[in-house]
Short mmCIF file of C-alpha atoms and ligand atoms in Angstrom, two decimals:
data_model
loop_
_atom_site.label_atom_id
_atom_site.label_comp_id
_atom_site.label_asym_id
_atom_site.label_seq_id
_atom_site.Cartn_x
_atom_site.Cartn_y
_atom_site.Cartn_z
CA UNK A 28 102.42 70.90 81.41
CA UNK A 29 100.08 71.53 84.20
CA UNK A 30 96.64 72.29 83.16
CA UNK A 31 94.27 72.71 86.16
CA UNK A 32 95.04 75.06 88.75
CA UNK A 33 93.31 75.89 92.16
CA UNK A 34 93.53 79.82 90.65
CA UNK A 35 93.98 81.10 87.24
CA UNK A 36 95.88 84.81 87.12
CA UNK A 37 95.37 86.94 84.53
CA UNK A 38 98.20 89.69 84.36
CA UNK A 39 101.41 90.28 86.09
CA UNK A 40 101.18 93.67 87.17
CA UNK A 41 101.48 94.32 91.10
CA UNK A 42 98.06 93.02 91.39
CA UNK A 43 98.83 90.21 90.26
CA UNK A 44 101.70 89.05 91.09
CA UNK A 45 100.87 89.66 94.65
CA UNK A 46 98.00 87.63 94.60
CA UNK A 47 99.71 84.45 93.07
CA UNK A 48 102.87 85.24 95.54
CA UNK A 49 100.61 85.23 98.39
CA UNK A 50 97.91 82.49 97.35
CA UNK A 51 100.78 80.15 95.99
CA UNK A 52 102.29 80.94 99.83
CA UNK A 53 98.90 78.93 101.43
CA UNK A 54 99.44 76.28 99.33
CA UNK A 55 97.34 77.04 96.12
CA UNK A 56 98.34 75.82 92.76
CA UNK A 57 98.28 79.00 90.93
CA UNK A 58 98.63 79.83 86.97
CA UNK A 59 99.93 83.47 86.22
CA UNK A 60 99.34 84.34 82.71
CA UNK A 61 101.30 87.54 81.90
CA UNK A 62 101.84 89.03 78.05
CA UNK A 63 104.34 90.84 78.13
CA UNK A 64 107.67 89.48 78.22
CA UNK A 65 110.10 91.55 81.48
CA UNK A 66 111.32 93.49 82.18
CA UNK A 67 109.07 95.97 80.69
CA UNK A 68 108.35 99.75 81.12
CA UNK A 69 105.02 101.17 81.60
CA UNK A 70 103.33 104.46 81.65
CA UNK A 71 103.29 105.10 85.67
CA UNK A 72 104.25 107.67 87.80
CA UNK A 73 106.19 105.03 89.87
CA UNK A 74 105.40 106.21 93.28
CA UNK A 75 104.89 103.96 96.10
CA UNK A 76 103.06 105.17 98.43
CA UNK A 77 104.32 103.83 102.49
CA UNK A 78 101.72 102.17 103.10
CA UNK A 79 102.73 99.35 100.57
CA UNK A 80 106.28 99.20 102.08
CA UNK A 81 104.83 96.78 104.91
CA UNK A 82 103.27 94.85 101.89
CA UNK A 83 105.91 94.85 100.04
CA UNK A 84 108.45 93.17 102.84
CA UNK A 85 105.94 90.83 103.35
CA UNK A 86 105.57 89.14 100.30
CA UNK A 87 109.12 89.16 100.50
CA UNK A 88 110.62 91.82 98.51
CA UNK A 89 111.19 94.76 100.46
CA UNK A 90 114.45 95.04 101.27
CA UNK A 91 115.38 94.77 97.40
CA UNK A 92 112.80 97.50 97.09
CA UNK A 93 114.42 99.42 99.49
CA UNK A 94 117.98 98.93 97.50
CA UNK A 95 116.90 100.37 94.53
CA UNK A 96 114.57 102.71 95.15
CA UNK A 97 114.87 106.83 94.92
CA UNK A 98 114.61 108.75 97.66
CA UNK A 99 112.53 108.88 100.66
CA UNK A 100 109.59 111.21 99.32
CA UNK A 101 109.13 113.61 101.95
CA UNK A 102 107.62 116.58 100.21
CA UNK A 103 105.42 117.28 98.04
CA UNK A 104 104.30 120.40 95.45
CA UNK A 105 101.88 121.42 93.38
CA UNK A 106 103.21 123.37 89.64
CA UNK A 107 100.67 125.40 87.54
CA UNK A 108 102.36 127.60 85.37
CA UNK A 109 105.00 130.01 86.63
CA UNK A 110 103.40 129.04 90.34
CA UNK A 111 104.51 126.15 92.84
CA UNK A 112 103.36 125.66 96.16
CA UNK A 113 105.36 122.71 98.47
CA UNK A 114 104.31 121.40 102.03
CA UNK A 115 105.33 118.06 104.38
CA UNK A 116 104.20 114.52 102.94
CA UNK A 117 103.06 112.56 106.17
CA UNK A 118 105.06 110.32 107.77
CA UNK A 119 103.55 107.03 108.12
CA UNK A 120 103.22 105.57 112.10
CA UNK A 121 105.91 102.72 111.13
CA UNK A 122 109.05 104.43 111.48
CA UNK A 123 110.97 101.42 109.51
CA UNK A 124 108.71 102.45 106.26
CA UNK A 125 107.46 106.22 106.88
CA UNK A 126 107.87 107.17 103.79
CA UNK A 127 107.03 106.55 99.86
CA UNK A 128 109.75 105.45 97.26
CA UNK A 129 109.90 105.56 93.98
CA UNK A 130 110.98 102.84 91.69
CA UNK A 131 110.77 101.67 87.78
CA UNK A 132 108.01 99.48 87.14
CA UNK A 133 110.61 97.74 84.89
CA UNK A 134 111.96 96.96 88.31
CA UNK A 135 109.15 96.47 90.60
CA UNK A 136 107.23 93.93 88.44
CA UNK A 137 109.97 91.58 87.97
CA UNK A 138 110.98 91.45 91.60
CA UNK A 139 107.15 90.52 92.35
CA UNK A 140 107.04 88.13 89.23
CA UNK A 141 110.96 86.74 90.60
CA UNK A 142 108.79 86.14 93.78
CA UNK A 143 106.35 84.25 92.55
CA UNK A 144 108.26 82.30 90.49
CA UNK A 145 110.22 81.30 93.67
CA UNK A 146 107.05 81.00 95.86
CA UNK A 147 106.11 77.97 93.00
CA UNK A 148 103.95 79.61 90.77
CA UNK A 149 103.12 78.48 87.27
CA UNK A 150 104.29 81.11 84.96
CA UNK A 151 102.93 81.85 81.48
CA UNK A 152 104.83 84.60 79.83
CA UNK A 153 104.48 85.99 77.40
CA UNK A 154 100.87 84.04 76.84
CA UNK A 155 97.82 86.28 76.37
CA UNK A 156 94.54 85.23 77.49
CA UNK A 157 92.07 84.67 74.55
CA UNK A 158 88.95 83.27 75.92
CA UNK A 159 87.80 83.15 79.98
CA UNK A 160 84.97 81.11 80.28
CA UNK A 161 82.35 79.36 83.52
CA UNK A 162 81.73 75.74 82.40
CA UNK A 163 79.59 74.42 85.71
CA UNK A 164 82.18 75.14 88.88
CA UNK A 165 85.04 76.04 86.46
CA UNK A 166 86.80 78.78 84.20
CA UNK A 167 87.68 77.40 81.06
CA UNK A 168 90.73 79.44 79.86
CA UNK A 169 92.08 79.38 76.28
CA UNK A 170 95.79 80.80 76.32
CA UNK A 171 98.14 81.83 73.32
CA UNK A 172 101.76 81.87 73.56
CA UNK A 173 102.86 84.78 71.77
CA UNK A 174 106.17 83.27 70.02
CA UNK A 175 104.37 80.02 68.55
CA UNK A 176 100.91 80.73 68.65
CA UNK A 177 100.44 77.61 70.78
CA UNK A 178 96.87 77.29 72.78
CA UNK A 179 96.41 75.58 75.89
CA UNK A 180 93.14 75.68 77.71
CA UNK A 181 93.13 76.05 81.94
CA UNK A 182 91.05 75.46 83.94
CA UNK A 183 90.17 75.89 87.90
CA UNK A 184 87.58 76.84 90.10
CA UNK A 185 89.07 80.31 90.94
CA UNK A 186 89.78 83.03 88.12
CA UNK A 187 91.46 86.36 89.13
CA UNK A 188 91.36 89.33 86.68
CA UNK A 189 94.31 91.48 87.03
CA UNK A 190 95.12 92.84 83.59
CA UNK A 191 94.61 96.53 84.39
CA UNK A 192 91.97 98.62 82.86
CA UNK A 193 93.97 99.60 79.34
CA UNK A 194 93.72 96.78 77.68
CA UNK A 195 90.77 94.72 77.11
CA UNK A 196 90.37 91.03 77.27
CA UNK A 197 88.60 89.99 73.70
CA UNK A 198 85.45 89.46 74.37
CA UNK A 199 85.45 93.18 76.10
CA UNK A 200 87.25 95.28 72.78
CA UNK A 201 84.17 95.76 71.12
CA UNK A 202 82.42 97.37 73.87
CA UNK A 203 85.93 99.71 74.77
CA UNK A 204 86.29 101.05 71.36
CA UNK A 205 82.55 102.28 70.61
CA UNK A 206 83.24 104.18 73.82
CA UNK A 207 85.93 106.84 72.80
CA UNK A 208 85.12 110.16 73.20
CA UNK A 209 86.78 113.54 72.74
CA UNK A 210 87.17 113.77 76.84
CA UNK A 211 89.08 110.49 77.06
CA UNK A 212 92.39 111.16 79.48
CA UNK A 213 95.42 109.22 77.22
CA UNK A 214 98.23 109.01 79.51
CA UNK A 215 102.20 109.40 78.63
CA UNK A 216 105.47 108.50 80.43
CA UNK A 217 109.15 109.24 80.31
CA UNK A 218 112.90 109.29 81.83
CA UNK A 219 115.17 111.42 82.09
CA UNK A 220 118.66 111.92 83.21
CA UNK A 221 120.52 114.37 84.65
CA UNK A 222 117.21 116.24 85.84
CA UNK A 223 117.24 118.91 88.40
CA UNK A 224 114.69 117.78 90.69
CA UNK A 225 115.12 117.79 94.51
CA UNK A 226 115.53 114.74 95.96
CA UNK A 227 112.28 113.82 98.15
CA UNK A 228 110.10 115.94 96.19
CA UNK A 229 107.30 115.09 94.54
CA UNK A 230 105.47 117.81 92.24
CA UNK A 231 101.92 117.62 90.98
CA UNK A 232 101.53 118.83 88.03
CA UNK A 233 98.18 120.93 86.63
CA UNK A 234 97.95 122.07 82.94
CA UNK A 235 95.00 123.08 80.65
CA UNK A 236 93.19 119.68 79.97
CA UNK A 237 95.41 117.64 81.85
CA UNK A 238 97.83 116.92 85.56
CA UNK A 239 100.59 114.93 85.90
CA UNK A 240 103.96 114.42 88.41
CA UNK A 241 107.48 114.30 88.36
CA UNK A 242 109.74 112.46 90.85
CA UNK A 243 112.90 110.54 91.06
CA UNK A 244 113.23 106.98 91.41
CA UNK A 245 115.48 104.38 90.78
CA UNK A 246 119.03 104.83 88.69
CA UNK A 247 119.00 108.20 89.59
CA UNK A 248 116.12 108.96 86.54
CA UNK A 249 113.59 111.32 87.13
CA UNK A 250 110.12 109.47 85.77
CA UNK A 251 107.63 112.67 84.43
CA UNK A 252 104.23 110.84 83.70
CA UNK A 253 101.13 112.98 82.80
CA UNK A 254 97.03 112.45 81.66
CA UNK A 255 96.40 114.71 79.00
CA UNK A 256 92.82 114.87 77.03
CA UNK A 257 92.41 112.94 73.95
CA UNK A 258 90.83 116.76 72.30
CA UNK A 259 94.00 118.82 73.59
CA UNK A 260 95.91 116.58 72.81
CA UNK A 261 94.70 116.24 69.13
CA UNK A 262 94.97 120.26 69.13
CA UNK A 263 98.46 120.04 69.89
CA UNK A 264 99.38 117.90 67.23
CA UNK A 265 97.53 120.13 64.84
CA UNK A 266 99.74 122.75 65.73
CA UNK A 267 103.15 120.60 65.36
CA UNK A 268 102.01 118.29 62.98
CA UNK A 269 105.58 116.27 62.57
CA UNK A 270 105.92 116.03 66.36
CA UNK A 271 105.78 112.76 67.80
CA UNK A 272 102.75 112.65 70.30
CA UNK A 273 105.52 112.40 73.24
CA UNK A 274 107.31 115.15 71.94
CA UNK A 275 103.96 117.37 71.90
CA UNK A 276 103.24 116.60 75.20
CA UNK A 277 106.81 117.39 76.83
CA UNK A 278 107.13 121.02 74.69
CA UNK A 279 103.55 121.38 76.14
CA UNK A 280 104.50 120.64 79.97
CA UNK A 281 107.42 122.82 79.50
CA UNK A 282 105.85 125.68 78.10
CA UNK A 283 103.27 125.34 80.43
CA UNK A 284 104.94 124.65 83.41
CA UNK A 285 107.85 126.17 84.82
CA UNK A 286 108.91 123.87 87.27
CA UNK A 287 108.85 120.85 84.35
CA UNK A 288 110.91 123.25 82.31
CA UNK A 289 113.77 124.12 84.95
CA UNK A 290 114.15 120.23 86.07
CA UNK A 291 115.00 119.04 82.61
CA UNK A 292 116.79 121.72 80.89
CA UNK A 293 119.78 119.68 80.34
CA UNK A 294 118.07 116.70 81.07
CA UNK A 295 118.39 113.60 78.57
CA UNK A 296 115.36 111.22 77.69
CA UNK A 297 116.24 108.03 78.43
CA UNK A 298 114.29 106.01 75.63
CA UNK A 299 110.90 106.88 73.74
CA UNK A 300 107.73 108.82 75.25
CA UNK A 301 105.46 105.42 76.02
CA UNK A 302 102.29 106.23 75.81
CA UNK A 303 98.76 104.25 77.03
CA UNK A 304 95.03 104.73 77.37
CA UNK A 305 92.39 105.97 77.28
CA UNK A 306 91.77 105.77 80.98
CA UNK A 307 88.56 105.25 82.68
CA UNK A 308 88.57 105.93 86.50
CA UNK A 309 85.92 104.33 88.22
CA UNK A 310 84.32 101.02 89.78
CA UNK A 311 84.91 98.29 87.89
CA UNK A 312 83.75 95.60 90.29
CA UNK A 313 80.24 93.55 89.90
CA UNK A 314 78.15 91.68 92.23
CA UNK A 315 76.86 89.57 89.30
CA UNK A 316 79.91 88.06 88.15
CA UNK A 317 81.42 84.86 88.52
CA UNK A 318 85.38 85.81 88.39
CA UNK A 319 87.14 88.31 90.63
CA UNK A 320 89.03 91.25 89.75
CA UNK A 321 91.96 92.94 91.23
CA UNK A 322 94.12 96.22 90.73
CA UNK A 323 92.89 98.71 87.61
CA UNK A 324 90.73 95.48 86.68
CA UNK A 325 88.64 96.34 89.92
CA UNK A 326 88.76 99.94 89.99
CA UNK A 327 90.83 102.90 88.94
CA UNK A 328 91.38 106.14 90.67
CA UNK A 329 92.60 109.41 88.24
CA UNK A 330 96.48 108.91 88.39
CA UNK A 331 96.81 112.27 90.11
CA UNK A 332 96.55 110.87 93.67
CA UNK A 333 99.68 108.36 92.74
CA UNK A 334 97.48 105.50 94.46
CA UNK A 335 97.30 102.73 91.44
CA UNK A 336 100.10 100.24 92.62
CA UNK A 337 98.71 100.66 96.22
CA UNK A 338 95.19 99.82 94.99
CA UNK A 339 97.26 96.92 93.10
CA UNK A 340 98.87 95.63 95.95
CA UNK A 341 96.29 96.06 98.40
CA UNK A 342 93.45 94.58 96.54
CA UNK A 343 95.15 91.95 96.00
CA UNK A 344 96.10 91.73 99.51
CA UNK A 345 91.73 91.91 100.86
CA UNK A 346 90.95 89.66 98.12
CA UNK A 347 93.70 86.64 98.96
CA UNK A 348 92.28 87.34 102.46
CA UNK A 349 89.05 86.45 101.80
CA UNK A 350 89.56 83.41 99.35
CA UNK A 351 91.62 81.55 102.03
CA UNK A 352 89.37 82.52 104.73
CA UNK A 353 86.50 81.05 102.59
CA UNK A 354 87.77 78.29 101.47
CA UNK A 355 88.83 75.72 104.27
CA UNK A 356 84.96 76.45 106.10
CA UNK A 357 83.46 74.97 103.09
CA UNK A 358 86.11 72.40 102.06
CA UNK A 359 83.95 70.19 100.45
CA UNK A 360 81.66 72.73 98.89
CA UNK A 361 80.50 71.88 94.95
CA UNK A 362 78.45 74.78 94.92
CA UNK A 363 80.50 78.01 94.77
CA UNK A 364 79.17 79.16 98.15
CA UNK A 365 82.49 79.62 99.73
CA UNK A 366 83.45 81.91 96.41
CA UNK A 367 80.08 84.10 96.90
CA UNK A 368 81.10 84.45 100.63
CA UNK A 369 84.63 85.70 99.74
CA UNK A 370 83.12 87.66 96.75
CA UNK A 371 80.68 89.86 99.25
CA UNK A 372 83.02 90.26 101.95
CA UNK A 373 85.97 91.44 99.30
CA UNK A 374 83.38 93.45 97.74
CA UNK A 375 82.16 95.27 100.88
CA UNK A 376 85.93 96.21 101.97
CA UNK A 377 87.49 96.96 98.46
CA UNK A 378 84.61 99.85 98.71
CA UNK A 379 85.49 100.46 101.92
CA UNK A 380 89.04 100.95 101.37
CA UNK A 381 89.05 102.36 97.77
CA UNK A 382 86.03 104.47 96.89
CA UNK A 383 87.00 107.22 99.17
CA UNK A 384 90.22 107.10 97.40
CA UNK A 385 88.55 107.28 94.08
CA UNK A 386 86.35 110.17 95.31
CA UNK A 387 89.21 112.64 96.28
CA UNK A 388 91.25 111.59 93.07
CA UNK A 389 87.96 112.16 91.00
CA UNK A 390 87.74 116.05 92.79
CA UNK A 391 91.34 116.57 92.76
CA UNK A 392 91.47 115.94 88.60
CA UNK A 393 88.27 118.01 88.03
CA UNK A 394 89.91 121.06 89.40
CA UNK A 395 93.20 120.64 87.93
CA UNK A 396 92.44 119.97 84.48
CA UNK A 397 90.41 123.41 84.43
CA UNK A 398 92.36 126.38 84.09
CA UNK A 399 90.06 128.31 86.13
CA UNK A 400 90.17 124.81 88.59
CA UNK A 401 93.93 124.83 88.94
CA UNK A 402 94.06 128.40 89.54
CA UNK A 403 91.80 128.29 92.30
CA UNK A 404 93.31 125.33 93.77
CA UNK A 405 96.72 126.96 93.56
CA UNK A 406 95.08 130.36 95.35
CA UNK A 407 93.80 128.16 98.30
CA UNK A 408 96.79 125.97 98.68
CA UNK A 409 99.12 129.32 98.57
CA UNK A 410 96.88 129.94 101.54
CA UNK A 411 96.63 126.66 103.17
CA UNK A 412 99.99 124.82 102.49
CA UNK A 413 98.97 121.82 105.02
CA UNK A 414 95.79 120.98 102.78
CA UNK A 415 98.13 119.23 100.36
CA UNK A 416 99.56 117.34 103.42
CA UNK A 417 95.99 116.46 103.95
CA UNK A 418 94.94 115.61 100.82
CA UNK A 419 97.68 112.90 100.87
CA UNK A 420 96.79 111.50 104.22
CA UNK A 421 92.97 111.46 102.39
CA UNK A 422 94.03 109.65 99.44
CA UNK A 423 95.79 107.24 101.68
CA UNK A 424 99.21 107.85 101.35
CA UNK A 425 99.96 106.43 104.79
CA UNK A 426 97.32 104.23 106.07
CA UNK A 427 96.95 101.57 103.84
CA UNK A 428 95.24 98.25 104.86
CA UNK A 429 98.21 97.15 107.21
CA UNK A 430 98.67 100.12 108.87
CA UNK A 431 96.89 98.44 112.61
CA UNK A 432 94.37 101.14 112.41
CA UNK A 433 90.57 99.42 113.58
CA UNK A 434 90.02 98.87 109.78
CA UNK A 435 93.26 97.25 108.86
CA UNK A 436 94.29 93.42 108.66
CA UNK A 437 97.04 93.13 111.66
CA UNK A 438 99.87 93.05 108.88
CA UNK A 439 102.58 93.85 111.21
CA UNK A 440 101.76 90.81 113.22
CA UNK A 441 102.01 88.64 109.94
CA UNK A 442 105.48 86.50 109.69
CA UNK A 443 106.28 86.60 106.62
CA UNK A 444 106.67 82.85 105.03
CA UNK A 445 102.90 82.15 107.11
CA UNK A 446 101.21 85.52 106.06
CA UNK A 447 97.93 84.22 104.32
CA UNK A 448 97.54 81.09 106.92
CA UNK A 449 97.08 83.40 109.74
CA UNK A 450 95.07 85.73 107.52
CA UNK A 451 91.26 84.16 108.91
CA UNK A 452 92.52 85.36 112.07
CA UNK A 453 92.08 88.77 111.09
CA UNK A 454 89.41 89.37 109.01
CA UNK A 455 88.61 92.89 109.45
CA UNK A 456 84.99 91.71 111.08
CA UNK A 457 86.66 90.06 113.67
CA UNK A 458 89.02 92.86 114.73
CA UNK A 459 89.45 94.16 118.43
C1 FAD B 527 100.11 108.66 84.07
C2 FAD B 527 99.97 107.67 85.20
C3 FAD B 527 100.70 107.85 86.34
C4 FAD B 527 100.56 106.95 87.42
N1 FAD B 527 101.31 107.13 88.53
C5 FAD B 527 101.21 106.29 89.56
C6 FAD B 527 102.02 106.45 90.72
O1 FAD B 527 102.88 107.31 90.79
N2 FAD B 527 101.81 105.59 91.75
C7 FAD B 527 100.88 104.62 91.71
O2 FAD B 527 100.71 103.90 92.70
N3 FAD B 527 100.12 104.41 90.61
C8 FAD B 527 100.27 105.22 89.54
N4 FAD B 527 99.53 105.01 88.40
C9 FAD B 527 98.57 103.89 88.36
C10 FAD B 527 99.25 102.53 88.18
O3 FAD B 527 100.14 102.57 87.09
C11 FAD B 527 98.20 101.44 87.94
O4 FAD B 527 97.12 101.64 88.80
C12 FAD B 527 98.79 100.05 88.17
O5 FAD B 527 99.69 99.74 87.15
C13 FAD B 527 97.70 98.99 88.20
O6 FAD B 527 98.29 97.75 88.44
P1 FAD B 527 97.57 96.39 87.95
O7 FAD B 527 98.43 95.29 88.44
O8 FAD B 527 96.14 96.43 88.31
O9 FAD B 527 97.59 96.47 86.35
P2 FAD B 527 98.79 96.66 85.34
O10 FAD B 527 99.99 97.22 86.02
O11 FAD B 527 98.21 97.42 84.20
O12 FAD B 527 99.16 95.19 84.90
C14 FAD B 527 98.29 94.42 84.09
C15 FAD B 527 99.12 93.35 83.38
O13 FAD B 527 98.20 92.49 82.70
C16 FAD B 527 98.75 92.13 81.45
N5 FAD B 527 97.66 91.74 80.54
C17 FAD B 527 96.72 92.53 79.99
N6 FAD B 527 95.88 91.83 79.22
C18 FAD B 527 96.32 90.55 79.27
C19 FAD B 527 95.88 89.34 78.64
N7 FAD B 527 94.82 89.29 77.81
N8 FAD B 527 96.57 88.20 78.91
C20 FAD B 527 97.65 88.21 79.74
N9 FAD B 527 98.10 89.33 80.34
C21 FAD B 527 97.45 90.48 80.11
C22 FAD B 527 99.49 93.38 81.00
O14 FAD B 527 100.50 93.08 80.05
C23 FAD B 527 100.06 93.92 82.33
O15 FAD B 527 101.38 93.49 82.58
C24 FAD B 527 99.67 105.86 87.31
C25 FAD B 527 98.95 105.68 86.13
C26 FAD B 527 99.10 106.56 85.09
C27 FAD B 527 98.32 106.35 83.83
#
């Protein structure tokens, strides 16, 4: 087997797997290590947002997207106890894509790992990372395949974090579990069939120490996915001590919320209550360091904005930019300059792009975890329906990074199969 790579990839989330689809498209010889065996589901909400829909068609699975996907999500609402409030989602510019979809990540991530299987990537799976190391100009990466218990060590001159921000690579579990605190936000997931939720809705969820969102997506199942913290939580299960933690948490968001408790009486889980965390919004990225890092691995924004697989996607997206830019102008460069070029100038527009993001999700959580938050947000928004319009438009529902705006990267002009080669001709310095 192929050992050295020109980029090593580790996880097969959207982040990912877009980034070996569309590195592996410019001709890189790309390793994607992924744990898990797929298809596999995971705690998300499962929304994608339109600005991804552009992204999504070209790295060349968007019309299978569009297939299987729910509804076109064209409203949205905000529950807090026996009170909902609803208003317009906006429509994004590109009429072909103007609006969000959801789908099962069980779905999503294989048809981006199918792609980059097909676009000649190497695929590890499942193999978990064990050791990343810099020797000189190269990671040294030791690999275990889970079945055997085989290792392999890769190597190449590029290594991509992507592995999401709830689990740890080794050498970081130390550090994460010292960390834990009684604030910690664990997150849980489910679906159901047979829900009454309107299709093209999409409620927002606020509870006492916690927010979450309903909506349906693919197979007709409604996915409800929620943050709850790690000391309610705990309360809870004091109370109802032989209740699963799942359990807990959906007698909880029906008791609590009315609209959670009229869309699934009747309803039928589809499989267990998964559950994942604790989470840690924030910046993730460093100057100082010698890989890069994609998706949750860069930077996480609370879950209440919906904006993870966009960050995903579109991280990916600035960062492939960036490395291929970089690396013909110093072809014959031993010294890692073309990497610290591509580092700064994928540092400077991931904050660009994402910390505003982070910002309103950060607000948004604040107020609807506290009772006396939520009910204040639900008093203004009862006033001023559009501000939840608004406050998707700010946590970029609709303008993404290829939406043409000044700050974007052209991606309508892209063909697909030649996306990342006439990627230098956009960098977002260089725009009109
Ligand atoms: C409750 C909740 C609701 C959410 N709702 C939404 C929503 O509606 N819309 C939205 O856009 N976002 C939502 N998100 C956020 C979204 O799920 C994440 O932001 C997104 O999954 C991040 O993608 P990623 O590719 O960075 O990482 P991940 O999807 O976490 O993928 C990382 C991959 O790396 C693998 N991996 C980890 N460690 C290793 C290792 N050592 N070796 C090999 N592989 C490894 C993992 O198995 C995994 O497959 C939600 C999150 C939560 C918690």
């Amino acid at each position: 087997m192929q050992t050295r790579f020109d980029a090593l990839i580790i996880g097969a989330g959207p982040a990912g797997s877009s980034a070996a689809i569309l590195l592996a498209t410019a001709g890189w010889s790309v390793a994607l290590i992924e744990k898990q065996a797929f298809p596999r589901r995971k705690v998300c909400g499962e929304c994608v947002a339109a600005s991804n829909l552009p992204l999504l068609d070209a790295l060349g699975i968007g019309s299978e997207v569009a297939d299987k996907a729910g509804p076109e999500l064209k409203r949205v609402a905000l529950m807090h106890g026996t009170q909902s409030v609803w208003a317009d989602l906006p429509a994004a510019a590109d009429a072909r894509h103007a609006w969000g979809r959801a789908i099962g990540r069980e779905t999503l991530d294989t048809l981006l790992l199918s792609r980059a299987c097909a676009a000649g990537v190497t695929i590890l799976q499942p193999w978990a990372v064990q050791k990343l190391s810099g020797v000189g100009r190269s990671h040294h990466c030791t690999v275990r395949e889970t079945a055997s218990g085989q290792l392999k060590l890769l190597q190449a001159p590029v290594a991509i974090l992507a592995h999401g921000s709830w689990e740890h690579l080794p050498d970081e579990r130390a550090a994460q579990r010292l960390a834990r605190g009684s604030s910690d936000l664990l997150a849980f997931k489910a679906n159901f069939s047979g829900a009454k939720l309107a299709a093209g809705l999409l409620p927002v969820l606020a509870f006492d120490g916690g927010y979450g969102g309903m909506v349906l997506a693919d197979g007709d199942l409604v996915t409800l996915a929620c943050c709850i913290r790690a000391d309610r939580l705990e309360a809870l299960r004091r109370a109802a001590p032989v209740r699963a933690a799942g359990d807990v948490v959906e007698d909880m968001l029906k008791r609590q919320c009315r609209g959670v408790d009229e869309a699934l009486s009747g309803a039928l889980r589809c499989g267990n209550w998964l559950a994942s965390g604790p989470l840690r919004p924030g910046v993730r990225l460093r100057d100082d360091e010698a890989v890069f890092r994609i998706g949750n691995a860069a930077g996480e924004a609370h879950p209440i904005i919906g904006e993870g697989i966009s960050m995903a996607l579109q991280s990916a997206w600035l960062l492939c930019a960036q490395l291929e830019a970089a690396r013909p102008r110093h072809g014959a460069d031993t010294r890692g300059n073309w990497q610290r070029e591509a580092r700064q100038r994928y540092t400077t527009e991931w904050r660009r792009h994402f910390v505003p993001r982070l910002r309103v999700a950060a607000g948004l959580a604040h107020l609807a975890i506290r009772p006396a938050g939520a009910m204040a947000l639900m008093a203004t928004l009862k006033r001023f329906p559009t501000l939840l319009t608004r406050g998707a438009l700010w946590s970029g529902k609709v303008n993404g990074i290829g939406d043409g705006s000044p700050v974007g990267i052209g991606l309508q002009r892209w063909p697909q199969a030649t996306a990342i080669q006439a990627l230098h001709r956009h960098l977002p310095g260089e725009l009109p």
